[in-house]
Amino acid sequence: MSEQIDEGLRRELQRQGVWVTSMQELYNWGRKNSIWPLQFGLACCAIEMIATAASRYDIARFGGEVFRPSPRQADLMIVAGTVTKKMAPQIVRLYNQMPDPKYVISMGACAISGGPFKEGYNVLKGIDRYIPVDVYIPGCPPRPEALLHAFMELQRKIDDQKLTGANKADHLTAAQPSEFPVPSFGKHDLEPPANPDVFHPPKIERA
Amino acid sequence: MIPDPYLFIVIFIGVALVFPLIPLALAWAWRRFFQPPKPGVEKNAIYECGVESIGEAQIQFRSQYYLYAIIFLIFDVEAIFLVPFAVAFTGLPVGAFIAILVFLFLLIEGLVWAWGKGCLQWER
Ligand code: SF4
């Protein structure tokens, strides 16, 4: 794999017009340059996402312009906007219906934590309570540049994923789940309020 | 020597078979050796828009629906007749005007009749 190719030798060969690559690099190179997002937006952040896809910011430069209306064809879920408790089960279900490998960008304060509506009775306090998030973008709303930055971070992450070995990518490990339990509507809140397998909030120590 | 004119078709069929088979074989090998398949209840669900489907897909529509369709169709056709009449309105003789009024009257009478029969009542 890529660790075994000596960088100096590779550059030397490249100067002679010989390209050396590995299966892993080829695979990741193909994947990271054709990330197809799922076409759905939830609130004001979605407008910024639309702007990112349009001609001025042009996410097509990064290979992400093919917004798919079906989760079956999507690689990336951009949770752009306020996730209400009414919407959360649908989002988890959509995520479950996406084929592996799949990634999630949590866009904006709302998708990260509930944002300005955190104290609201009907707003989910962060989509990472139910599905694993790869990249978070703070902001209210984040500018299109921020989304592009998140996209590039995701590309970097995909590029680093391993095909073999102990810490290979999740979608290549049979034991890693691909579907996560969908919350149901309880009496006052979603049941369960968070998926403990996914949600690991940092502990705040007060002195 | 002239090659057999059908040779091209044989070559074409060969290429047409091999060309799509290569990616399929690659995908199969990828799944076999690298990526374990992870099917699930929701992933295999038929409806794919995040909403759970309720009930059967093979339901029957009530024949009541047919009545609305017929009534709609009649008034749809009426509009087609009225448009040329309205366009040519200023140049028409009195007879034509009366004729279209009779036509309209018949249709409206039909609507009143259907209404009286209770056809416009939505029944479940
Ligand atoms: S983070 Fe701000 S801009 Fe984005 S959806 Fe929430 S309120 Fe709207």
Short mmCIF file of C-alpha atoms and ligand atoms in Angstrom, two decimals:
data_model
loop_
_atom_site.label_atom_id
_atom_site.label_comp_id
_atom_site.label_asym_id
_atom_site.label_seq_id
_atom_site.Cartn_x
_atom_site.Cartn_y
_atom_site.Cartn_z
CA MET A 1 0.00 0.00 0.00
CA SER A 2 0.92 3.63 -0.12
CA GLU A 3 3.24 3.48 2.89
CA GLN A 4 5.42 1.05 1.01
CA ILE A 5 6.10 3.33 -1.94
CA ASP A 6 9.13 5.44 -1.29
CA GLU A 7 8.21 9.09 -2.01
CA GLY A 8 11.63 9.92 -3.42
CA LEU A 9 11.59 6.97 -5.75
CA ARG A 10 8.11 7.86 -6.82
CA ARG A 11 9.08 11.41 -7.70
CA GLU A 12 12.12 10.14 -9.54
CA LEU A 13 9.94 7.80 -11.58
CA GLN A 14 7.44 10.54 -12.23
CA ARG A 15 10.15 12.70 -13.72
CA GLN A 16 10.83 9.88 -16.13
CA GLY A 17 7.16 9.78 -17.05
CA VAL A 18 6.25 6.69 -15.01
CA TRP A 19 3.25 6.96 -12.69
CA VAL A 20 3.19 4.65 -9.71
CA THR A 21 0.13 4.30 -7.57
CA SER A 22 -1.50 1.83 -5.27
CA MET A 23 -4.93 0.30 -5.16
CA GLN A 24 -5.78 2.33 -2.08
CA GLU A 25 -4.72 5.62 -3.61
CA LEU A 26 -6.57 4.95 -6.83
CA TYR A 27 -9.70 3.95 -4.96
CA ASN A 28 -9.63 6.94 -2.65
CA TRP A 29 -8.75 9.31 -5.46
CA GLY A 30 -11.77 8.18 -7.40
CA ARG A 31 -14.05 8.38 -4.41
CA LYS A 32 -12.98 11.74 -3.09
CA ASN A 33 -13.46 13.41 -6.44
CA SER A 34 -16.97 12.16 -7.01
CA ILE A 35 -18.81 12.75 -3.76
CA TRP A 36 -22.48 12.92 -4.63
CA PRO A 37 -24.50 14.76 -1.99
CA LEU A 38 -28.07 13.94 -1.12
CA GLN A 39 -30.39 16.66 -2.34
CA PHE A 40 -32.24 17.94 0.64
CA GLY A 41 -32.20 21.08 2.74
CA LEU A 42 -33.90 21.89 5.99
CA ALA A 43 -33.74 25.61 6.71
CA CYS A 44 -31.80 28.80 5.98
CA CYS A 45 -28.48 26.94 5.76
CA ALA A 46 -29.85 25.12 2.73
CA ILE A 47 -29.88 28.44 0.85
CA GLU A 48 -26.13 28.66 1.38
CA MET A 49 -25.81 25.08 0.22
CA ILE A 50 -27.73 25.97 -2.93
CA ALA A 51 -25.42 28.95 -3.44
CA THR A 52 -22.46 26.60 -3.10
CA ALA A 53 -23.86 24.39 -5.80
CA ALA A 54 -24.62 27.31 -8.12
CA SER A 55 -22.18 28.93 -10.53
CA ARG A 56 -20.48 31.51 -8.30
CA TYR A 57 -19.08 29.04 -5.77
CA ASP A 58 -19.48 25.99 -7.99
CA ILE A 59 -19.03 22.85 -5.95
CA ALA A 60 -18.54 21.05 -9.27
CA ARG A 61 -14.88 22.07 -9.04
CA PHE A 62 -14.61 19.48 -6.28
CA GLY A 63 -16.68 16.82 -7.96
CA GLY A 64 -19.73 17.28 -5.76
CA GLU A 65 -22.24 18.87 -8.11
CA VAL A 66 -24.35 15.78 -8.68
CA PHE A 67 -27.02 16.31 -6.04
CA ARG A 68 -28.97 13.07 -5.96
CA PRO A 69 -32.68 13.08 -5.18
CA SER A 70 -32.46 9.46 -4.02
CA PRO A 71 -30.46 8.28 -1.00
CA ARG A 72 -29.62 5.13 -2.94
CA GLN A 73 -27.28 7.11 -5.17
CA ALA A 74 -25.81 9.50 -2.63
CA ASP A 75 -22.47 9.37 -0.80
CA LEU A 76 -22.78 12.46 1.33
CA MET A 77 -25.54 13.84 3.48
CA ILE A 78 -25.29 17.58 4.08
CA VAL A 79 -27.54 18.25 7.05
CA ALA A 80 -28.14 21.89 6.19
CA GLY A 81 -30.40 23.53 8.69
CA THR A 82 -32.60 23.14 11.71
CA VAL A 83 -33.48 19.54 12.50
CA THR A 84 -36.87 19.52 14.13
CA LYS A 85 -37.89 16.57 16.21
CA LYS A 86 -40.55 15.86 13.64
CA MET A 87 -37.90 15.61 10.91
CA ALA A 88 -35.20 13.71 12.80
CA PRO A 89 -36.58 10.17 12.24
CA GLN A 90 -36.84 10.85 8.52
CA ILE A 91 -33.24 12.04 8.39
CA VAL A 92 -31.98 8.97 10.22
CA ARG A 93 -34.01 6.81 7.88
CA LEU A 94 -32.58 8.59 4.84
CA TYR A 95 -29.10 8.06 6.24
CA ASN A 96 -29.86 4.40 6.73
CA GLN A 97 -30.98 4.11 3.15
CA MET A 98 -27.75 5.49 1.75
CA PRO A 99 -25.33 2.79 0.59
CA ASP A 100 -21.86 2.52 2.08
CA PRO A 101 -19.49 4.35 2.06
CA LYS A 102 -21.44 7.35 3.32
CA TYR A 103 -20.48 10.58 5.01
CA VAL A 104 -22.27 13.34 6.87
CA ILE A 105 -21.52 17.06 6.99
CA SER A 106 -23.30 18.84 9.80
CA MET A 107 -23.77 22.35 8.43
CA GLY A 108 -24.50 25.28 10.69
CA ALA A 109 -25.16 25.84 14.35
CA CYS A 110 -28.60 24.23 14.13
CA ALA A 111 -27.42 20.89 12.79
CA ILE A 112 -24.54 20.83 15.29
CA SER A 113 -26.40 21.70 18.46
CA GLY A 114 -29.79 23.22 17.79
CA GLY A 115 -28.19 26.64 17.35
CA PRO A 116 -30.43 29.61 18.07
CA PHE A 117 -33.33 27.26 18.75
CA LYS A 118 -31.47 25.04 21.20
CA GLU A 119 -33.95 25.79 23.96
CA GLY A 120 -36.90 25.21 21.69
CA TYR A 121 -39.28 22.42 22.55
CA ASN A 122 -39.32 20.94 19.08
CA VAL A 123 -35.73 21.28 17.87
CA LEU A 124 -33.24 18.43 17.97
CA LYS A 125 -30.08 19.48 19.74
CA GLY A 126 -27.69 18.23 17.10
CA ILE A 127 -28.01 15.53 14.46
CA ASP A 128 -24.93 13.77 15.90
CA ARG A 129 -27.22 12.34 18.55
CA TYR A 130 -28.41 9.76 16.05
CA ILE A 131 -25.95 9.47 13.17
CA PRO A 132 -22.15 9.75 13.03
CA VAL A 133 -21.01 13.10 11.67
CA ASP A 134 -17.73 13.44 9.76
CA VAL A 135 -17.34 17.20 9.43
CA TYR A 136 -18.95 20.00 11.43
CA ILE A 137 -19.19 23.54 10.06
CA PRO A 138 -19.94 26.23 12.62
CA GLY A 139 -21.74 29.38 11.54
CA CYS A 140 -25.24 30.75 11.24
CA PRO A 141 -25.31 30.28 8.34
CA PRO A 142 -21.82 29.20 7.28
CA ARG A 143 -20.78 30.93 4.08
CA PRO A 144 -20.41 28.85 0.92
CA GLU A 145 -16.65 29.06 1.35
CA ALA A 146 -17.07 27.30 4.68
CA LEU A 147 -19.04 24.52 3.04
CA LEU A 148 -16.34 24.19 0.40
CA HIS A 149 -13.79 24.02 3.19
CA ALA A 150 -15.77 21.27 4.87
CA PHE A 151 -15.95 19.48 1.54
CA MET A 152 -12.19 19.63 1.19
CA GLU A 153 -11.77 18.38 4.75
CA LEU A 154 -14.00 15.47 3.87
CA GLN A 155 -11.91 14.79 0.78
CA ARG A 156 -8.82 14.77 2.96
CA LYS A 157 -10.52 12.35 5.32
CA ILE A 158 -11.50 10.04 2.49
CA ASP A 159 -7.97 10.19 1.13
CA ASP A 160 -6.63 8.93 4.46
CA GLN A 161 -8.94 5.96 4.72
CA LYS A 162 -7.21 2.58 4.66
CA LEU A 163 -8.19 -0.35 2.51
CA THR A 164 -6.57 -2.99 4.69
CA GLY A 165 -5.11 -3.33 8.13
CA ALA A 166 -6.52 -3.00 11.60
CA ASN A 167 -7.84 0.55 11.24
CA LYS A 168 -9.35 0.25 7.80
CA ALA A 169 -12.36 2.32 6.79
CA ASP A 170 -15.67 1.63 8.52
CA HIS A 171 -17.53 0.62 5.39
CA LEU A 172 -14.96 -2.13 4.77
CA THR A 173 -15.36 -3.59 8.24
CA ALA A 174 -18.18 -6.08 8.49
CA ALA A 175 -18.70 -5.43 12.20
CA GLN A 176 -19.38 -1.70 11.77
CA PRO A 177 -23.09 -0.95 11.51
CA SER A 178 -24.43 0.74 8.42
CA GLU A 179 -27.88 1.47 9.83
CA PHE A 180 -28.69 3.24 13.05
CA PRO A 181 -31.89 2.95 15.07
CA VAL A 182 -34.56 5.43 14.07
CA PRO A 183 -35.97 7.39 17.02
CA SER A 184 -39.70 7.32 17.53
CA PHE A 185 -42.04 10.01 18.81
CA GLY A 186 -42.39 9.74 22.56
CA LYS A 187 -44.70 11.61 24.87
CA HIS A 188 -42.46 14.65 25.34
CA ASP A 189 -39.34 13.93 23.33
CA LEU A 190 -37.91 11.54 20.82
CA GLU A 191 -37.35 8.04 22.16
CA PRO A 192 -34.48 7.58 22.84
CA PRO A 193 -33.28 11.21 23.17
CA ALA A 194 -29.86 10.15 21.85
CA ASN A 195 -28.18 7.02 20.56
CA PRO A 196 -25.47 6.21 23.15
CA ASP A 197 -23.44 4.28 20.55
CA VAL A 198 -23.05 7.38 18.44
CA PHE A 199 -23.39 10.35 20.75
CA HIS A 200 -20.32 11.04 22.88
CA PRO A 201 -20.54 14.64 24.07
CA PRO A 202 -17.42 16.00 25.72
CA LYS A 203 -17.63 16.14 29.47
CA ILE A 204 -17.53 19.67 30.80
CA GLU A 205 -15.58 19.93 34.06
CA ARG A 206 -16.59 22.90 36.17
CA ALA A 207 -13.99 24.00 38.67
CA MET B 1 -10.20 -11.46 -49.88
CA ILE B 2 -13.44 -9.81 -48.74
CA PRO B 3 -14.28 -10.66 -45.11
CA ASP B 4 -17.64 -12.09 -44.33
CA PRO B 5 -20.08 -9.14 -44.02
CA TYR B 6 -21.50 -10.68 -40.87
CA LEU B 7 -18.08 -10.77 -39.19
CA PHE B 8 -18.60 -7.20 -37.98
CA ILE B 9 -21.78 -8.14 -36.21
CA VAL B 10 -20.01 -11.02 -34.47
CA ILE B 11 -17.24 -8.67 -33.33
CA PHE B 12 -19.82 -6.11 -32.28
CA ILE B 13 -21.72 -8.64 -30.17
CA GLY B 14 -18.48 -9.77 -28.57
CA VAL B 15 -17.49 -6.22 -27.61
CA ALA B 16 -21.02 -5.40 -26.48
CA LEU B 17 -20.91 -8.38 -24.12
CA VAL B 18 -17.40 -7.93 -22.75
CA PHE B 19 -17.62 -4.18 -22.26
CA PRO B 20 -20.38 -4.16 -19.63
CA LEU B 21 -19.20 -7.44 -18.11
CA ILE B 22 -15.84 -5.98 -17.05
CA PRO B 23 -17.24 -3.36 -14.62
CA LEU B 24 -19.77 -5.87 -13.33
CA ALA B 25 -17.01 -8.38 -12.65
CA LEU B 26 -14.90 -5.68 -11.00
CA ALA B 27 -17.81 -4.65 -8.78
CA TRP B 28 -18.43 -8.26 -7.85
CA ALA B 29 -14.75 -8.82 -7.00
CA TRP B 30 -14.73 -5.62 -4.95
CA ARG B 31 -17.70 -6.74 -2.94
CA ARG B 32 -16.24 -10.24 -2.55
CA PHE B 33 -12.78 -9.27 -1.35
CA PHE B 34 -13.03 -5.78 0.17
CA GLN B 35 -16.43 -4.39 0.97
CA PRO B 36 -18.76 -6.62 2.97
CA PRO B 37 -22.40 -6.07 2.00
CA LYS B 38 -24.54 -4.64 4.79
CA PRO B 39 -28.17 -5.01 3.86
CA GLY B 40 -30.81 -3.98 6.36
CA VAL B 41 -34.52 -3.52 6.78
CA GLU B 42 -34.46 0.17 5.99
CA LYS B 43 -31.81 -0.01 3.31
CA ASN B 44 -33.90 -2.55 1.47
CA ALA B 45 -37.14 -0.64 1.96
CA ILE B 46 -39.07 -0.02 -1.23
CA TYR B 47 -39.93 3.60 -0.64
CA GLU B 48 -36.77 5.65 -0.45
CA CYS B 49 -37.71 9.13 0.70
CA GLY B 50 -37.27 8.75 4.45
CA VAL B 51 -40.94 8.20 5.10
CA GLU B 52 -42.26 4.80 6.09
CA SER B 53 -44.71 3.36 3.64
CA ILE B 54 -48.14 2.48 5.00
CA GLY B 55 -50.30 -0.33 3.69
CA GLU B 56 -50.24 -2.07 0.36
CA ALA B 57 -49.27 -0.58 -2.96
CA GLN B 58 -51.82 -2.64 -4.86
CA ILE B 59 -54.99 -0.91 -3.71
CA GLN B 60 -58.11 -0.43 -5.78
CA PHE B 61 -59.51 2.98 -6.56
CA ARG B 62 -63.19 3.38 -5.94
CA SER B 63 -65.36 3.71 -9.02
CA GLN B 64 -66.70 6.93 -7.51
CA TYR B 65 -63.61 8.53 -8.88
CA TYR B 66 -64.80 7.82 -12.39
CA LEU B 67 -67.74 10.24 -12.01
CA TYR B 68 -65.50 13.18 -11.17
CA ALA B 69 -63.28 12.34 -14.10
CA ILE B 70 -66.25 12.29 -16.48
CA ILE B 71 -67.67 15.59 -15.20
CA PHE B 72 -64.27 17.19 -15.39
CA LEU B 73 -63.81 15.96 -18.94
CA ILE B 74 -67.11 17.45 -20.11
CA PHE B 75 -66.23 20.90 -18.82
CA ASP B 76 -62.73 20.57 -20.15
CA VAL B 77 -64.12 20.00 -23.63
CA GLU B 78 -66.54 22.86 -23.15
CA ALA B 79 -63.60 25.22 -22.66
CA ILE B 80 -62.16 24.09 -25.99
CA PHE B 81 -65.42 25.03 -27.72
CA LEU B 82 -65.68 28.35 -25.92
CA VAL B 83 -62.23 29.65 -26.81
CA PRO B 84 -62.77 29.93 -30.62
CA PHE B 85 -66.23 31.31 -29.93
CA ALA B 86 -64.79 34.04 -27.74
CA VAL B 87 -62.04 34.86 -30.24
CA ALA B 88 -64.50 35.27 -33.13
CA PHE B 89 -67.22 36.81 -30.96
CA THR B 90 -67.50 40.26 -32.65
CA GLY B 91 -67.94 38.82 -36.14
CA LEU B 92 -70.59 36.24 -35.28
CA PRO B 93 -74.28 36.40 -36.33
CA VAL B 94 -77.04 36.23 -33.73
CA GLY B 95 -77.82 32.59 -34.61
CA ALA B 96 -74.33 31.45 -33.60
CA PHE B 97 -74.63 33.29 -30.32
CA ILE B 98 -77.92 31.57 -29.53
CA ALA B 99 -76.47 28.21 -30.55
CA ILE B 100 -73.58 28.54 -28.09
CA LEU B 101 -75.99 29.67 -25.39
CA VAL B 102 -78.04 26.51 -25.93
CA PHE B 103 -74.85 24.47 -25.77
CA LEU B 104 -73.89 26.15 -22.49
CA PHE B 105 -77.37 25.73 -21.11
CA LEU B 106 -77.33 22.00 -21.81
CA LEU B 107 -74.02 21.60 -20.01
CA ILE B 108 -75.07 23.67 -17.02
CA GLU B 109 -78.30 21.73 -16.84
CA GLY B 110 -76.20 18.55 -16.78
CA LEU B 111 -74.12 19.96 -13.94
CA VAL B 112 -77.22 20.87 -11.95
CA TRP B 113 -78.58 17.38 -12.56
CA ALA B 114 -75.30 15.78 -11.37
CA TRP B 115 -75.28 18.06 -8.36
CA GLY B 116 -78.85 17.15 -7.51
CA LYS B 117 -77.98 13.45 -7.83
CA GLY B 118 -75.24 13.95 -5.26
CA CYS B 119 -72.42 13.17 -7.67
CA LEU B 120 -70.30 16.01 -6.32
CA GLN B 121 -70.36 14.57 -2.84
CA TRP B 122 -67.01 13.05 -1.99
CA GLU B 123 -67.64 9.57 -0.71
CA ARG B 124 -65.04 7.46 0.98
S1 SF4 C 1 -27.62 27.63 11.69
FE1 SF4 C 1 -28.56 29.63 11.40
S2 SF4 C 1 -28.71 29.84 9.18
FE2 SF4 C 1 -28.38 27.66 9.61
S3 SF4 C 1 -30.41 26.77 9.71
FE3 SF4 C 1 -29.83 27.34 11.78
S4 SF4 C 1 -30.70 29.40 12.05
FE4 SF4 C 1 -30.66 28.98 9.88
#
